């Protein structure tokens, strides 16, 4: 059986053999020498001169996640923008990597989708080789190593890896220059300062599930109200010991009206 990881005549052959191509063994892809070794098929070769962009691409979004005793609560808006244009009001910024791991996307949509797809493939190959999924921290380190090798390629990838492993709920941030760190409460995107303003005043690790969901919705709704690049809907996910679930998708304007607007009080004369 032949499995090709990259299409076209330059495909990397994982198993089997093709005429005129060298056989790359499974061990070369998931190797056991370094548990978090970057797969060779994600290393980019130097290319020609960089082509300048015809116009500046502005990025804007609001994604957040926080750890609780019952799991990781993940929320994101759905507005995708290109400069001053709202290119998609209902995009999905939470991507599934496997049953116990989600990733949020912030930055350039194409870059995020491509590198998270490569990470999903690398994690699957690791699972087939070792018989178990890597930890959330291991997945974050692998993605950081992959991106660090392309630090000069003008990528824009900022993601939150949210999952559950043998150590409980895990939350890690990874940026396209190879930066990575973990935390209990993280928000990414142009609306993140407004989201932090709501999260910092209410968050507790032992928040009940219903209150945690409400807090995530309120934080994204407040950010979308103040940040022009965030809006649309709020997607809410919950990563539990038995896997992730999609809790809801709600209109952000309605969430803001329900959670923040208070009916004016009429004062008597």
mmCIF file of C-alpha atoms in Angstrom:
data_model
loop_
_atom_site.group_PDB
_atom_site.id
_atom_site.type_symbol
_atom_site.label_atom_id
_atom_site.label_comp_id
_atom_site.label_asym_id
_atom_site.label_seq_id
_atom_site.Cartn_x
_atom_site.Cartn_y
_atom_site.Cartn_z
ATOM 1 C CA UNK A 1 0.000 0.000 0.000
ATOM 2 C CA UNK A 2 1.317 3.449 -0.930
ATOM 3 C CA UNK A 3 0.578 6.528 1.168
ATOM 4 C CA UNK A 4 1.572 9.915 -0.206
ATOM 5 C CA UNK A 5 1.828 12.856 2.167
ATOM 6 C CA UNK A 6 2.335 15.591 -0.417
ATOM 7 C CA UNK A 7 0.652 15.634 -3.812
ATOM 8 C CA UNK A 8 2.236 15.871 -7.227
ATOM 9 C CA UNK A 9 5.453 14.479 -8.658
ATOM 10 C CA UNK A 10 7.439 15.576 -5.589
ATOM 11 C CA UNK A 11 5.312 13.465 -3.236
ATOM 12 C CA UNK A 12 7.006 11.995 -0.198
ATOM 13 C CA UNK A 13 6.500 8.251 -0.096
ATOM 14 C CA UNK A 14 5.874 6.911 3.389
ATOM 15 C CA UNK A 15 5.304 3.241 2.653
ATOM 16 C CA UNK A 16 5.873 1.241 -0.515
ATOM 17 C CA UNK A 17 8.165 2.316 -3.366
ATOM 18 C CA UNK A 18 7.726 4.413 -6.480
ATOM 19 C CA UNK A 19 9.988 4.334 -9.528
ATOM 20 C CA UNK A 20 12.664 7.017 -9.473
ATOM 21 C CA UNK A 21 11.987 7.912 -5.825
ATOM 22 C CA UNK A 22 13.739 6.884 -2.650
ATOM 23 C CA UNK A 23 11.730 5.047 -0.051
ATOM 24 C CA UNK A 24 11.153 7.066 3.148
ATOM 25 C CA UNK A 25 10.508 4.627 5.948
ATOM 26 C CA UNK A 26 7.879 5.201 8.580
ATOM 27 C CA UNK A 27 10.684 5.422 11.155
ATOM 28 C CA UNK A 28 12.116 8.416 9.257
ATOM 29 C CA UNK A 29 8.819 10.256 9.672
ATOM 30 C CA UNK A 30 7.964 9.465 13.275
ATOM 31 C CA UNK A 31 11.511 8.497 14.370
ATOM 32 C CA UNK A 32 12.275 7.276 17.856
ATOM 33 C CA UNK A 33 15.640 9.025 18.189
ATOM 34 C CA UNK A 34 14.018 12.238 19.427
ATOM 35 C CA UNK A 35 10.421 11.917 20.667
ATOM 36 C CA UNK A 36 9.621 15.397 19.357
ATOM 37 C CA UNK A 37 11.786 15.428 16.213
ATOM 38 C CA UNK A 38 10.371 17.518 13.383
ATOM 39 C CA UNK A 39 9.240 15.220 10.529
ATOM 40 C CA UNK A 40 11.484 15.752 7.486
ATOM 41 C CA UNK A 41 8.563 16.259 5.153
ATOM 42 C CA UNK A 42 7.599 19.569 6.853
ATOM 43 C CA UNK A 43 11.016 21.192 6.429
ATOM 44 C CA UNK A 44 10.769 23.793 3.692
ATOM 45 C CA UNK A 45 13.563 24.161 1.168
ATOM 46 C CA UNK A 46 14.943 27.624 0.353
ATOM 47 C CA UNK A 47 13.022 29.180 -2.504
ATOM 48 C CA UNK A 48 13.473 32.160 -4.796
ATOM 49 C CA UNK A 49 13.169 35.844 -3.903
ATOM 50 C CA UNK A 50 10.165 36.820 -1.841
ATOM 51 C CA UNK A 51 7.283 38.321 -3.801
ATOM 52 C CA UNK A 52 5.976 41.523 -2.145
ATOM 53 C CA UNK A 53 2.306 41.588 -1.179
ATOM 54 C CA UNK A 54 0.104 43.896 -3.285
ATOM 55 C CA UNK A 55 -1.420 45.388 -0.098
ATOM 56 C CA UNK A 56 -1.071 45.092 3.656
ATOM 57 C CA UNK A 57 -3.142 42.296 5.209
ATOM 58 C CA UNK A 58 -4.680 43.276 8.531
ATOM 59 C CA UNK A 59 -5.493 40.499 10.962
ATOM 60 C CA UNK A 60 -8.220 40.603 13.577
ATOM 61 C CA UNK A 61 -10.003 38.049 15.717
ATOM 62 C CA UNK A 62 -10.855 37.044 19.254
ATOM 63 C CA UNK A 63 -10.054 33.543 20.475
ATOM 64 C CA UNK A 64 -9.750 32.460 24.088
ATOM 65 C CA UNK A 65 -9.530 29.422 26.312
ATOM 66 C CA UNK A 66 -9.183 28.725 30.013
ATOM 67 C CA UNK A 67 -8.628 25.665 32.158
ATOM 68 C CA UNK A 68 -11.149 24.496 34.734
ATOM 69 C CA UNK A 69 -11.422 21.457 36.960
ATOM 70 C CA UNK A 70 -13.907 19.919 34.510
ATOM 71 C CA UNK A 71 -11.889 20.609 31.339
ATOM 72 C CA UNK A 72 -10.850 23.381 28.952
ATOM 73 C CA UNK A 73 -13.440 25.914 27.780
ATOM 74 C CA UNK A 74 -12.697 27.265 24.287
ATOM 75 C CA UNK A 75 -14.485 30.150 22.551
ATOM 76 C CA UNK A 76 -13.904 32.126 19.360
ATOM 77 C CA UNK A 77 -15.688 34.605 17.148
ATOM 78 C CA UNK A 78 -16.419 33.751 13.505
ATOM 79 C CA UNK A 79 -15.560 36.931 11.554
ATOM 80 C CA UNK A 80 -12.763 36.577 9.000
ATOM 81 C CA UNK A 81 -11.471 39.855 7.598
ATOM 82 C CA UNK A 82 -9.050 40.980 4.917
ATOM 83 C CA UNK A 83 -8.112 44.575 5.488
ATOM 84 C CA UNK A 84 -11.385 46.511 5.760
ATOM 85 C CA UNK A 85 -13.358 43.708 4.071
ATOM 86 C CA UNK A 86 -15.323 41.114 6.050
ATOM 87 C CA UNK A 87 -14.551 38.123 3.859
ATOM 88 C CA UNK A 88 -16.547 35.560 5.880
ATOM 89 C CA UNK A 89 -18.879 36.371 8.791
ATOM 90 C CA UNK A 90 -19.340 32.736 9.852
ATOM 91 C CA UNK A 91 -15.965 31.015 9.534
ATOM 92 C CA UNK A 92 -14.726 28.400 11.984
ATOM 93 C CA UNK A 93 -11.687 29.304 14.057
ATOM 94 C CA UNK A 94 -11.620 26.152 16.193
ATOM 95 C CA UNK A 95 -9.977 23.211 14.415
ATOM 96 C CA UNK A 96 -10.029 19.582 15.504
ATOM 97 C CA UNK A 97 -6.644 17.864 15.759
ATOM 98 C CA UNK A 98 -7.897 14.648 17.369
ATOM 99 C CA UNK A 99 -10.582 13.531 19.797
ATOM 100 C CA UNK A 100 -8.924 15.151 22.820
ATOM 101 C CA UNK A 101 -7.190 18.153 21.222
ATOM 102 C CA UNK A 102 -8.481 21.366 19.645
ATOM 103 C CA UNK A 103 -6.656 24.358 18.183
ATOM 104 C CA UNK A 104 -7.808 27.934 17.688
ATOM 105 C CA UNK A 105 -6.673 30.003 14.710
ATOM 106 C CA UNK A 106 -5.487 33.607 14.759
ATOM 107 C CA UNK A 107 -3.421 35.257 12.065
ATOM 108 C CA UNK A 108 -3.459 34.358 8.391
ATOM 109 C CA UNK A 109 -6.183 31.789 7.767
ATOM 110 C CA UNK A 110 -4.236 29.900 5.087
ATOM 111 C CA UNK A 111 -1.098 29.674 7.247
ATOM 112 C CA UNK A 112 -3.071 28.434 10.257
ATOM 113 C CA UNK A 113 -4.983 25.835 8.265
ATOM 114 C CA UNK A 114 -1.836 24.528 6.549
ATOM 115 C CA UNK A 115 0.346 24.177 9.637
ATOM 116 C CA UNK A 116 -2.392 22.720 11.808
ATOM 117 C CA UNK A 117 -3.076 20.178 9.068
ATOM 118 C CA UNK A 118 0.605 19.227 9.126
ATOM 119 C CA UNK A 119 0.488 18.993 12.922
ATOM 120 C CA UNK A 120 -2.579 16.737 12.758
ATOM 121 C CA UNK A 121 -0.749 14.416 10.377
ATOM 122 C CA UNK A 122 2.395 14.361 12.543
ATOM 123 C CA UNK A 123 0.358 13.572 15.674
ATOM 124 C CA UNK A 124 -1.410 10.738 13.884
ATOM 125 C CA UNK A 125 1.876 9.247 12.719
ATOM 126 C CA UNK A 126 3.214 9.503 16.269
ATOM 127 C CA UNK A 127 0.153 7.683 17.564
ATOM 128 C CA UNK A 128 0.592 4.885 15.020
ATOM 129 C CA UNK A 129 4.269 4.564 15.961
ATOM 130 C CA UNK A 130 3.964 4.706 19.754
ATOM 131 C CA UNK A 131 0.440 3.445 20.313
ATOM 132 C CA UNK A 132 -0.739 6.589 22.145
ATOM 133 C CA UNK A 133 -1.322 10.257 21.476
ATOM 134 C CA UNK A 134 1.365 12.783 22.476
ATOM 135 C CA UNK A 135 0.546 15.053 25.394
ATOM 136 C CA UNK A 136 -0.779 18.567 24.855
ATOM 137 C CA UNK A 137 2.637 19.946 25.817
ATOM 138 C CA UNK A 138 4.294 17.546 23.366
ATOM 139 C CA UNK A 139 2.001 18.681 20.557
ATOM 140 C CA UNK A 140 2.797 22.321 21.358
ATOM 141 C CA UNK A 141 6.536 21.653 21.332
ATOM 142 C CA UNK A 142 6.295 19.804 18.022
ATOM 143 C CA UNK A 143 4.375 22.649 16.367
ATOM 144 C CA UNK A 144 6.803 25.234 17.769
ATOM 145 C CA UNK A 145 9.776 23.314 16.338
ATOM 146 C CA UNK A 146 8.064 23.027 12.967
ATOM 147 C CA UNK A 147 7.314 26.752 12.835
ATOM 148 C CA UNK A 148 10.690 27.871 14.176
ATOM 149 C CA UNK A 149 12.402 26.463 11.088
ATOM 150 C CA UNK A 150 10.303 28.853 8.997
ATOM 151 C CA UNK A 151 10.675 31.929 11.186
ATOM 152 C CA UNK A 152 11.898 34.037 8.233
ATOM 153 C CA UNK A 153 9.093 32.983 5.865
ATOM 154 C CA UNK A 154 6.672 35.777 6.881
ATOM 155 C CA UNK A 155 4.168 33.348 8.388
ATOM 156 C CA UNK A 156 1.469 34.527 10.774
ATOM 157 C CA UNK A 157 0.235 31.684 12.968
ATOM 158 C CA UNK A 158 -0.974 32.214 16.540
ATOM 159 C CA UNK A 159 -2.798 29.253 18.012
ATOM 160 C CA UNK A 160 -4.048 27.916 21.322
ATOM 161 C CA UNK A 161 -3.737 24.157 21.753
ATOM 162 C CA UNK A 162 -6.475 23.014 24.118
ATOM 163 C CA UNK A 163 -6.710 19.401 25.187
ATOM 164 C CA UNK A 164 -6.915 16.722 27.839
ATOM 165 C CA UNK A 165 -4.164 14.167 28.460
ATOM 166 C CA UNK A 166 -2.881 11.996 31.295
ATOM 167 C CA UNK A 167 -1.991 15.134 33.274
ATOM 168 C CA UNK A 168 -5.473 16.625 33.005
ATOM 169 C CA UNK A 169 -6.577 19.741 31.113
ATOM 170 C CA UNK A 170 -3.817 21.411 29.102
ATOM 171 C CA UNK A 171 -3.616 24.829 27.448
ATOM 172 C CA UNK A 172 -0.623 26.062 25.412
ATOM 173 C CA UNK A 173 0.050 29.024 23.131
ATOM 174 C CA UNK A 174 2.250 28.706 20.029
ATOM 175 C CA UNK A 175 3.350 31.496 17.695
ATOM 176 C CA UNK A 176 4.915 31.344 14.243
ATOM 177 C CA UNK A 177 8.384 32.401 15.469
ATOM 178 C CA UNK A 178 8.563 29.303 17.687
ATOM 179 C CA UNK A 179 7.349 30.968 20.892
ATOM 180 C CA UNK A 180 5.323 28.692 23.157
ATOM 181 C CA UNK A 181 4.097 28.791 26.734
ATOM 182 C CA UNK A 182 1.270 27.434 28.859
ATOM 183 C CA UNK A 183 -1.282 29.168 31.058
ATOM 184 C CA UNK A 184 -4.615 28.898 32.813
ATOM 185 C CA UNK A 185 -6.261 31.759 30.905
ATOM 186 C CA UNK A 186 -5.158 32.770 27.401
ATOM 187 C CA UNK A 187 -6.679 35.035 24.765
ATOM 188 C CA UNK A 188 -5.304 35.768 21.296
ATOM 189 C CA UNK A 189 -6.181 38.311 18.635
ATOM 190 C CA UNK A 190 -7.004 41.970 18.272
ATOM 191 C CA UNK A 191 -9.915 41.604 20.692
ATOM 192 C CA UNK A 192 -7.890 39.837 23.383
ATOM 193 C CA UNK A 193 -7.329 42.931 25.619
ATOM 194 C CA UNK A 194 -11.092 43.384 25.913
ATOM 195 C CA UNK A 195 -11.592 39.667 26.552
ATOM 196 C CA UNK A 196 -8.976 39.721 29.326
ATOM 197 C CA UNK A 197 -10.871 42.574 30.968
ATOM 198 C CA UNK A 198 -13.864 40.270 31.441
ATOM 199 C CA UNK A 199 -11.913 37.087 32.202
ATOM 200 C CA UNK A 200 -9.605 38.551 34.846
ATOM 201 C CA UNK A 201 -12.470 39.766 36.985
ATOM 202 C CA UNK A 202 -14.408 36.487 37.132
ATOM 203 C CA UNK A 203 -12.204 33.505 36.278
ATOM 204 C CA UNK A 204 -11.593 30.803 38.865
ATOM 205 C CA UNK A 205 -10.236 27.320 38.303
ATOM 206 C CA UNK A 206 -13.187 25.719 40.114
ATOM 207 C CA UNK A 207 -15.905 27.588 38.179
ATOM 208 C CA UNK A 208 -18.998 25.402 37.627
ATOM 209 C CA UNK A 209 -19.523 24.334 34.049
ATOM 210 C CA UNK A 210 -22.528 26.588 33.373
ATOM 211 C CA UNK A 211 -20.751 29.661 34.778
ATOM 212 C CA UNK A 212 -17.614 28.867 32.787
ATOM 213 C CA UNK A 213 -19.617 28.705 29.554
ATOM 214 C CA UNK A 214 -21.320 31.999 30.395
ATOM 215 C CA UNK A 215 -17.976 33.669 31.124
ATOM 216 C CA UNK A 216 -16.510 32.566 27.782
ATOM 217 C CA UNK A 217 -19.517 33.893 25.871
ATOM 218 C CA UNK A 218 -19.447 37.219 27.716
ATOM 219 C CA UNK A 219 -15.717 37.694 27.101
ATOM 220 C CA UNK A 220 -16.012 37.145 23.342
ATOM 221 C CA UNK A 221 -19.171 39.270 23.140
ATOM 222 C CA UNK A 222 -17.493 42.189 24.931
ATOM 223 C CA UNK A 223 -14.436 41.913 22.673
ATOM 224 C CA UNK A 224 -16.583 41.831 19.540
ATOM 225 C CA UNK A 225 -18.480 44.905 20.700
ATOM 226 C CA UNK A 226 -15.265 46.929 21.092
ATOM 227 C CA UNK A 227 -13.107 45.415 18.332
ATOM 228 C CA UNK A 228 -14.153 46.059 14.724
ATOM 229 C CA UNK A 229 -12.295 43.001 13.437
ATOM 230 C CA UNK A 230 -14.204 40.576 15.691
ATOM 231 C CA UNK A 231 -17.871 39.683 15.307
ATOM 232 C CA UNK A 232 -20.369 37.326 13.767
ATOM 233 C CA UNK A 233 -21.058 34.460 16.138
ATOM 234 C CA UNK A 234 -19.364 32.880 19.132
ATOM 235 C CA UNK A 235 -18.418 29.202 18.872
ATOM 236 C CA UNK A 236 -18.153 27.479 22.250
ATOM 237 C CA UNK A 237 -16.322 24.172 22.800
ATOM 238 C CA UNK A 238 -15.585 22.113 25.884
ATOM 239 C CA UNK A 239 -12.685 19.626 26.095
ATOM 240 C CA UNK A 240 -13.515 16.943 28.670
ATOM 241 C CA UNK A 241 -11.801 13.719 29.784
ATOM 242 C CA UNK A 242 -13.857 11.764 27.221
ATOM 243 C CA UNK A 243 -13.123 14.212 24.381
ATOM 244 C CA UNK A 244 -14.262 17.577 23.042
ATOM 245 C CA UNK A 245 -17.840 18.651 22.407
ATOM 246 C CA UNK A 246 -19.225 21.605 20.473
ATOM 247 C CA UNK A 247 -21.519 23.316 22.969
ATOM 248 C CA UNK A 248 -23.130 26.054 20.895
ATOM 249 C CA UNK A 249 -22.920 28.748 18.226
ATOM 250 C CA UNK A 250 -24.716 31.980 19.139
ATOM 251 C CA UNK A 251 -25.086 35.394 17.530
ATOM 252 C CA UNK A 252 -22.707 37.789 19.268
ATOM 253 C CA UNK A 253 -24.982 40.802 19.080
ATOM 254 C CA UNK A 254 -27.712 38.857 20.856
ATOM 255 C CA UNK A 255 -25.271 37.589 23.488
ATOM 256 C CA UNK A 256 -24.096 41.143 24.161
ATOM 257 C CA UNK A 257 -27.639 42.452 24.520
ATOM 258 C CA UNK A 258 -28.593 39.626 26.879
ATOM 259 C CA UNK A 259 -25.462 39.747 29.073
ATOM 260 C CA UNK A 260 -24.398 43.409 29.159
ATOM 261 C CA UNK A 261 -27.248 45.773 28.328
ATOM 262 C CA UNK A 262 -29.352 46.813 31.281
ATOM 263 C CA UNK A 263 -32.756 48.434 30.995
ATOM 264 C CA UNK A 264 -32.551 52.116 31.978
ATOM 265 C CA UNK A 265 -34.048 53.117 35.319
ATOM 266 C CA UNK A 266 -36.646 55.876 35.183
ATOM 267 C CA UNK A 267 -36.199 58.303 38.041
ATOM 268 C CA UNK A 268 -39.272 59.941 39.525
ATOM 269 C CA UNK A 269 -39.592 63.713 39.739
#
